[in-house]
Coordinates of N, CA, C and O in Angstrom, one line a residue:
M1044 N 89.9 97.8 116.5 CA 89.9 98.8 116.4 C 88.4 99.4 117.4 O 87.3 98.7 116.3
L1045 N 87.9 100.3 118.0 CA 86.9 100.6 118.4 C 87.0 102.6 118.4 O 87.9 102.8 119.1
F1046 N 86.2 103.1 117.5 CA 85.6 104.4 117.4 C 85.0 104.7 118.3 O 83.9 104.2 118.3
M1047 N 84.5 105.3 118.9 CA 83.9 106.1 119.7 C 83.0 107.6 119.6 O 84.0 108.3 119.5
V1048 N 82.0 107.8 119.3 CA 81.4 108.9 119.0 C 80.3 109.7 119.5 O 79.8 109.0 120.5
H1049 N 80.7 110.8 120.8 CA 80.2 111.4 121.8 C 79.3 112.6 121.0 O 80.4 113.4 120.7
Y1050 N 77.8 112.7 120.9 CA 77.3 113.6 120.4 C 77.0 114.5 120.9 O 76.5 114.4 122.2
V1051 N 76.4 116.0 120.9 CA 76.2 117.3 121.3 C 74.9 116.8 122.0 O 75.2 117.2 123.3
N1052 N 74.1 116.2 121.3 CA 72.9 115.8 122.4 C 72.9 114.7 123.2 O 71.9 114.5 123.7
G1053 N 74.3 114.2 123.4 CA 74.2 113.2 124.3 C 74.1 112.2 123.8 O 74.4 110.8 124.5
S1054 N 73.8 111.4 122.5 CA 74.1 110.2 122.2 C 75.4 110.0 122.0 O 76.5 110.7 121.6
R1055 N 75.6 108.5 121.5 CA 76.9 108.3 121.5 C 77.1 107.0 120.3 O 75.8 106.1 120.4
G1056 N 78.0 107.3 119.9 CA 77.7 105.6 118.4 C 79.5 105.0 118.6 O 80.4 105.6 119.3
Y1057 N 79.8 104.2 118.0 CA 80.5 103.1 118.3 C 80.9 102.7 116.7 O 79.7 102.3 116.3
V1058 N 81.9 102.8 116.5 CA 82.1 102.1 115.1 C 83.6 100.9 115.5 O 84.7 101.4 116.3
I1059 N 83.1 99.5 115.4 CA 84.5 98.7 115.6 C 84.6 98.1 114.3 O 83.7 97.6 113.7
Q1060 N 86.0 97.6 114.1 CA 86.7 97.3 113.0 C 87.1 96.1 113.4 O 88.1 96.2 114.2
Q1061 N 86.6 94.9 113.1 CA 87.3 93.7 113.5 C 87.3 92.7 112.1 O 86.3 92.4 112.0
N1062 N 88.1 92.6 111.3 CA 88.5 91.9 109.9 C 88.1 90.2 110.1 O 87.3 89.7 109.8
T1063 N 88.2 89.6 111.6 CA 88.2 88.6 111.8 C 87.5 88.2 112.3 O 86.5 86.8 112.4
W1064 N 85.8 88.8 112.7 CA 84.7 88.8 113.1 C 83.5 89.0 112.3 O 82.6 88.4 112.0
I1065 N 83.8 89.9 111.2 CA 82.4 90.1 110.0 C 83.1 91.0 108.9 O 84.2 91.7 109.1
D1066 N 82.7 90.6 108.0 CA 83.5 91.1 106.5 C 82.2 92.6 106.1 O 82.6 92.1 104.6
R1067 N 81.4 92.5 106.8 CA 80.9 92.8 106.0 C 80.2 94.9 107.3 O 80.7 94.6 108.0
W1068 N 79.6 95.5 106.2 CA 79.4 97.3 107.3 C 77.9 96.9 108.0 O 76.9 96.1 107.1
G1069 N 77.8 97.0 109.4 CA 76.6 96.8 110.5 C 76.5 98.1 110.5 O 77.2 99.0 110.9
F1070 N 75.0 98.5 111.4 CA 74.8 99.1 112.2 C 74.1 98.7 113.3 O 73.1 97.7 112.8
A1071 N 74.0 99.5 114.4 CA 72.9 99.1 115.4 C 72.7 100.3 116.1 O 73.6 101.3 116.5
C1072 N 71.4 100.5 117.0 CA 71.2 101.4 118.1 C 70.1 101.3 118.8 O 69.3 99.8 118.5
R1073 N 70.7 101.6 120.0 CA 69.2 101.3 120.8 C 68.8 102.4 121.6 O 69.5 104.0 121.2
Y1074 N 67.4 102.9 121.2 CA 66.6 103.8 121.4 C 66.6 104.0 123.0 O 66.8 102.8 123.8
H1075 N 65.9 104.9 123.8 CA 66.0 105.2 125.1 C 64.7 104.1 125.3 O 65.2 104.3 126.5
S1076 N 64.1 103.8 124.9 CA 63.0 102.7 125.6 C 63.7 101.4 125.5 O 63.4 100.4 126.0
G1077 N 64.8 101.5 124.9 CA 65.8 99.9 124.6 C 65.2 99.0 123.9 O 66.2 98.4 123.8
E1078 N 65.0 99.6 123.0 CA 64.6 99.1 121.2 C 65.8 98.7 120.9 O 66.7 100.2 120.8
V1079 N 66.1 98.1 119.9 CA 67.4 97.5 119.3 C 67.3 98.1 117.9 O 65.9 96.8 117.4
H1080 N 67.3 98.6 117.1 CA 67.6 98.2 115.5 C 68.9 98.2 115.6 O 69.3 98.6 115.1
S1081 N 69.0 97.6 113.8 CA 70.0 97.5 113.4 C 69.9 96.3 112.1 O 68.7 96.6 111.4
A1082 N 71.2 96.8 111.2 CA 71.1 96.8 109.5 C 72.6 95.9 109.7 O 73.6 96.4 109.7
V1083 N 72.8 95.7 108.5 CA 73.5 95.1 107.5 C 73.7 95.3 106.2 O 72.9 95.2 105.6
C1084 N 74.9 96.0 105.7 CA 75.3 96.0 104.0 C 75.4 95.1 103.6 O 76.5 94.3 103.8
M1085 N 74.6 94.5 102.2 CA 75.0 93.6 101.7 C 75.6 93.8 100.4 O 75.6 93.4 99.6
S1086 N 77.2 94.5 100.6 CA 77.6 95.0 99.0 C 78.7 93.5 98.6 O 78.9 92.8 99.9
D1087 N 79.1 93.9 97.5 CA 79.7 92.7 96.9 C 81.0 92.3 98.1 O 82.1 93.7 98.1
L1088 N 81.7 91.6 98.0 CA 83.5 90.8 98.6 C 83.7 90.8 97.3 O 85.2 91.1 97.4
E1089 N 83.2 90.4 96.3 CA 84.6 89.9 95.3 C 84.3 91.3 94.0 O 83.6 92.1 93.9
R1090 N 85.7 91.5 92.9 CA 85.2 92.4 92.3 C 85.1 92.1 90.8 O 85.3 90.3 90.7
P1091 N 84.6 92.6 90.2 CA 84.0 94.0 90.5 C 83.0 94.5 91.3 O 81.7 93.5 91.6
F1092 N 83.2 95.3 92.6 CA 82.3 95.5 93.7 C 81.1 96.2 92.9 O 80.9 97.6 92.0
G1093 N 80.4 95.6 92.4 CA 78.9 95.9 92.2 C 78.1 97.0 92.8 O 77.7 98.1 92.3
H1094 N 78.6 97.4 94.5 CA 78.0 98.7 95.0 C 78.9 99.7 94.5 O 77.9 100.9 94.7
F1095 N 79.8 99.7 93.5 CA 80.2 101.2 93.0 C 79.0 101.4 91.9 O 78.7 102.7 91.2
E1096 N 78.3 100.6 91.0 CA 77.2 100.5 90.3 C 76.3 101.6 90.9 O 75.6 102.5 90.0
T1097 N 76.1 101.5 91.9 CA 74.7 102.1 92.7 C 74.9 103.7 93.1 O 74.3 104.4 92.6
L1098 N 76.4 103.4 93.5 CA 77.0 105.4 92.9 C 77.4 105.6 92.2 O 76.8 107.2 91.7
T1099 N 77.5 105.2 90.9 CA 77.9 105.4 89.8 C 76.4 106.0 89.4 O 75.9 107.1 88.7
K1100 N 74.8 105.0 88.9 CA 74.0 105.6 89.1 C 73.3 106.6 90.2 O 72.9 107.9 88.9
M1101 N 73.5 107.1 90.8 CA 73.2 107.9 91.9 C 73.8 109.6 91.5 O 73.2 110.3 91.0
I1102 N 75.4 109.2 90.9 CA 75.8 110.1 90.2 C 75.4 111.3 89.0 O 75.0 111.9 88.6
E1103 N 75.1 109.9 88.2 CA 74.3 110.4 86.7 C 73.0 110.7 87.2 O 72.9 111.9 86.4
D1104 N 72.1 110.2 88.0 CA 70.8 111.0 88.1 C 71.0 112.6 88.8 O 69.8 113.1 88.5
F1105 N 71.8 112.3 89.5 CA 72.1 113.8 89.8 C 72.5 114.7 88.9 O 71.9 116.1 88.5
I1106 N 73.5 114.3 88.1 CA 73.9 115.2 86.8 C 73.3 115.6 85.6 O 72.5 116.2 85.4
I1107 N 72.3 114.6 85.6 CA 70.6 114.5 84.6 C 69.8 115.6 85.3 O 68.9 116.7 84.6
S1108 N 69.5 115.2 86.5 CA 68.3 115.9 87.0 C 68.2 117.2 87.9 O 67.4 118.1 88.2
G1109 N 69.5 117.4 88.3 CA 70.2 118.3 89.4 C 70.0 117.8 90.8 O 70.0 119.2 91.4
V1110 N 69.3 117.1 90.8 CA 68.4 117.1 92.4 C 69.6 116.2 92.9 O 70.2 115.1 92.9
E1111 N 69.8 116.9 93.7 CA 71.3 116.0 94.9 C 70.5 114.4 95.4 O 69.5 114.6 96.0
P1112 N 71.0 113.7 95.6 CA 70.6 112.1 96.1 C 70.3 112.0 97.8 O 69.4 111.7 98.1
F1113 N 71.0 112.9 98.0 CA 70.6 113.2 100.0 C 71.6 114.6 99.8 O 72.3 114.9 99.1
P1114 N 71.5 114.9 101.2 CA 71.9 116.4 101.6 C 73.0 116.5 101.4 O 74.1 115.8 102.1
A1115 N 74.0 117.8 101.2 CA 75.4 118.0 101.1 C 76.0 118.2 102.6 O 76.9 117.2 102.5
Q1116 N 75.0 118.2 103.5 CA 75.7 118.1 104.9 C 75.9 116.6 105.0 O 76.8 116.6 106.3
R1117 N 74.9 115.8 104.6 CA 75.1 114.4 105.2 C 76.7 114.0 104.9 O 77.6 113.7 105.0
T1118 N 77.1 114.0 103.1 CA 78.4 114.0 102.8 C 79.4 114.8 103.8 O 80.7 114.2 103.5
F1119 N 79.4 115.8 104.2 CA 80.6 116.8 104.9 C 80.6 115.9 106.0 O 81.4 116.0 106.3
F1120 N 79.2 115.9 106.6 CA 79.1 114.8 108.3 C 80.4 113.8 107.7 O 81.2 113.0 108.8
T1121 N 79.6 112.4 106.7 CA 80.2 111.2 107.1 C 81.6 111.2 106.6 O 82.4 110.9 107.3
S1122 N 82.2 112.4 105.8 CA 84.3 112.4 105.1 C 84.5 112.8 106.3 O 85.8 112.4 106.4
G1123 N 83.7 113.7 107.4 CA 84.3 114.7 108.2 C 84.6 113.7 109.0 O 85.7 113.4 109.7
M1124 N 83.7 113.3 109.5 CA 83.6 111.9 110.3 C 84.9 110.6 110.1 O 85.8 110.4 111.3
I1125 N 85.1 110.2 108.9 CA 86.2 109.3 108.7 C 87.4 109.8 108.8 O 88.1 109.5 109.3
N1126 N 87.5 111.4 108.0 CA 88.6 111.9 108.5 C 89.3 112.2 109.9 O 90.5 112.0 110.4
Y1127 N 88.4 112.3 111.0 CA 88.7 113.0 112.1 C 89.3 111.6 113.0 O 89.8 111.3 113.8
A1128 N 88.5 110.2 112.4 CA 88.9 108.7 113.1 C 90.1 108.6 112.9 O 90.6 108.0 113.4
M1129 N 90.4 108.7 111.2 CA 91.9 108.2 110.8 C 93.0 109.5 111.5 O 93.7 108.8 111.9
E1130 N 92.4 110.4 111.8 CA 93.9 111.3 112.4 C 93.6 110.7 113.6 O 94.9 110.6 114.3
S1131 N 92.5 111.1 114.5 CA 92.4 110.4 115.8 C 93.5 108.4 116.2 O 93.9 108.5 117.1
L1132 N 93.2 108.0 115.1 CA 94.1 106.5 115.3 C 95.8 106.8 114.8 O 96.5 106.9 115.2
Y1133 N 95.7 107.9 113.9 CA 97.4 108.1 113.7 C 97.9 109.1 114.8 O 99.1 108.4 115.3
E1134 N 97.2 109.8 115.6 CA 97.8 111.2 116.0 C 97.5 109.8 118.0 O 97.8 110.3 118.6
R1135 N 96.8 108.5 117.9 CA 96.4 107.7 119.2 C 95.8 108.9 120.4 O 96.1 108.8 121.7
K1136 N 95.0 109.5 119.7 CA 94.2 110.2 121.3 C 92.6 111.1 120.3 O 92.8 111.5 119.4
R1137 N 92.1 111.5 121.4 CA 90.7 111.8 121.4 C 91.1 113.3 120.2 O 91.8 114.4 120.6
I1138 N 90.2 113.8 119.6 CA 90.2 114.6 119.1 C 88.5 115.4 119.1 O 87.6 114.5 118.7
E1139 N 88.5 116.9 119.4 CA 87.1 117.4 119.4 C 86.9 117.6 117.8 O 87.7 117.8 116.9
T1140 N 85.8 117.6 117.4 CA 85.3 117.9 115.9 C 84.1 118.8 116.2 O 83.2 119.2 115.6
T1141 N 84.6 120.2 116.6 CA 84.3 121.2 116.5 C 83.3 121.5 115.4 O 82.1 122.6 114.9
E1142 N 84.2 121.6 114.2 CA 83.8 121.9 112.4 C 82.2 121.1 112.3 O 81.7 121.5 111.8
L1143 N 82.6 119.9 113.1 CA 81.1 119.3 112.3 C 80.0 119.3 113.0 O 78.9 119.5 113.2
L1144 N 80.0 120.7 114.3 CA 78.9 120.8 114.9 C 77.7 119.4 115.8 O 76.6 119.9 115.6
V1145 N 78.6 118.2 115.9 CA 78.1 117.0 116.3 C 78.6 116.8 117.6 O 79.8 117.3 118.1

């Protein structure tokens, strides 16, 4: 499965889901200079999933301090992108994401 994201500023993003190739989340980007940056998320693959401990800690810190661990816009954007990707997959067509302003 390949999801393509075309941003308003001309940037493009791609998400590939191929369980037989890789079992981790990864990221790569190429700058206009041609330089490539990449990363991989080394989350646990076996239960209990340890990465949920990190999420729980962030929620706990937020409740105690009242300081958001990251901007609410980021949560809106990432949740919206996942929703639109799933809708696009279900409907088998390109979907405009005007509500996300990207």
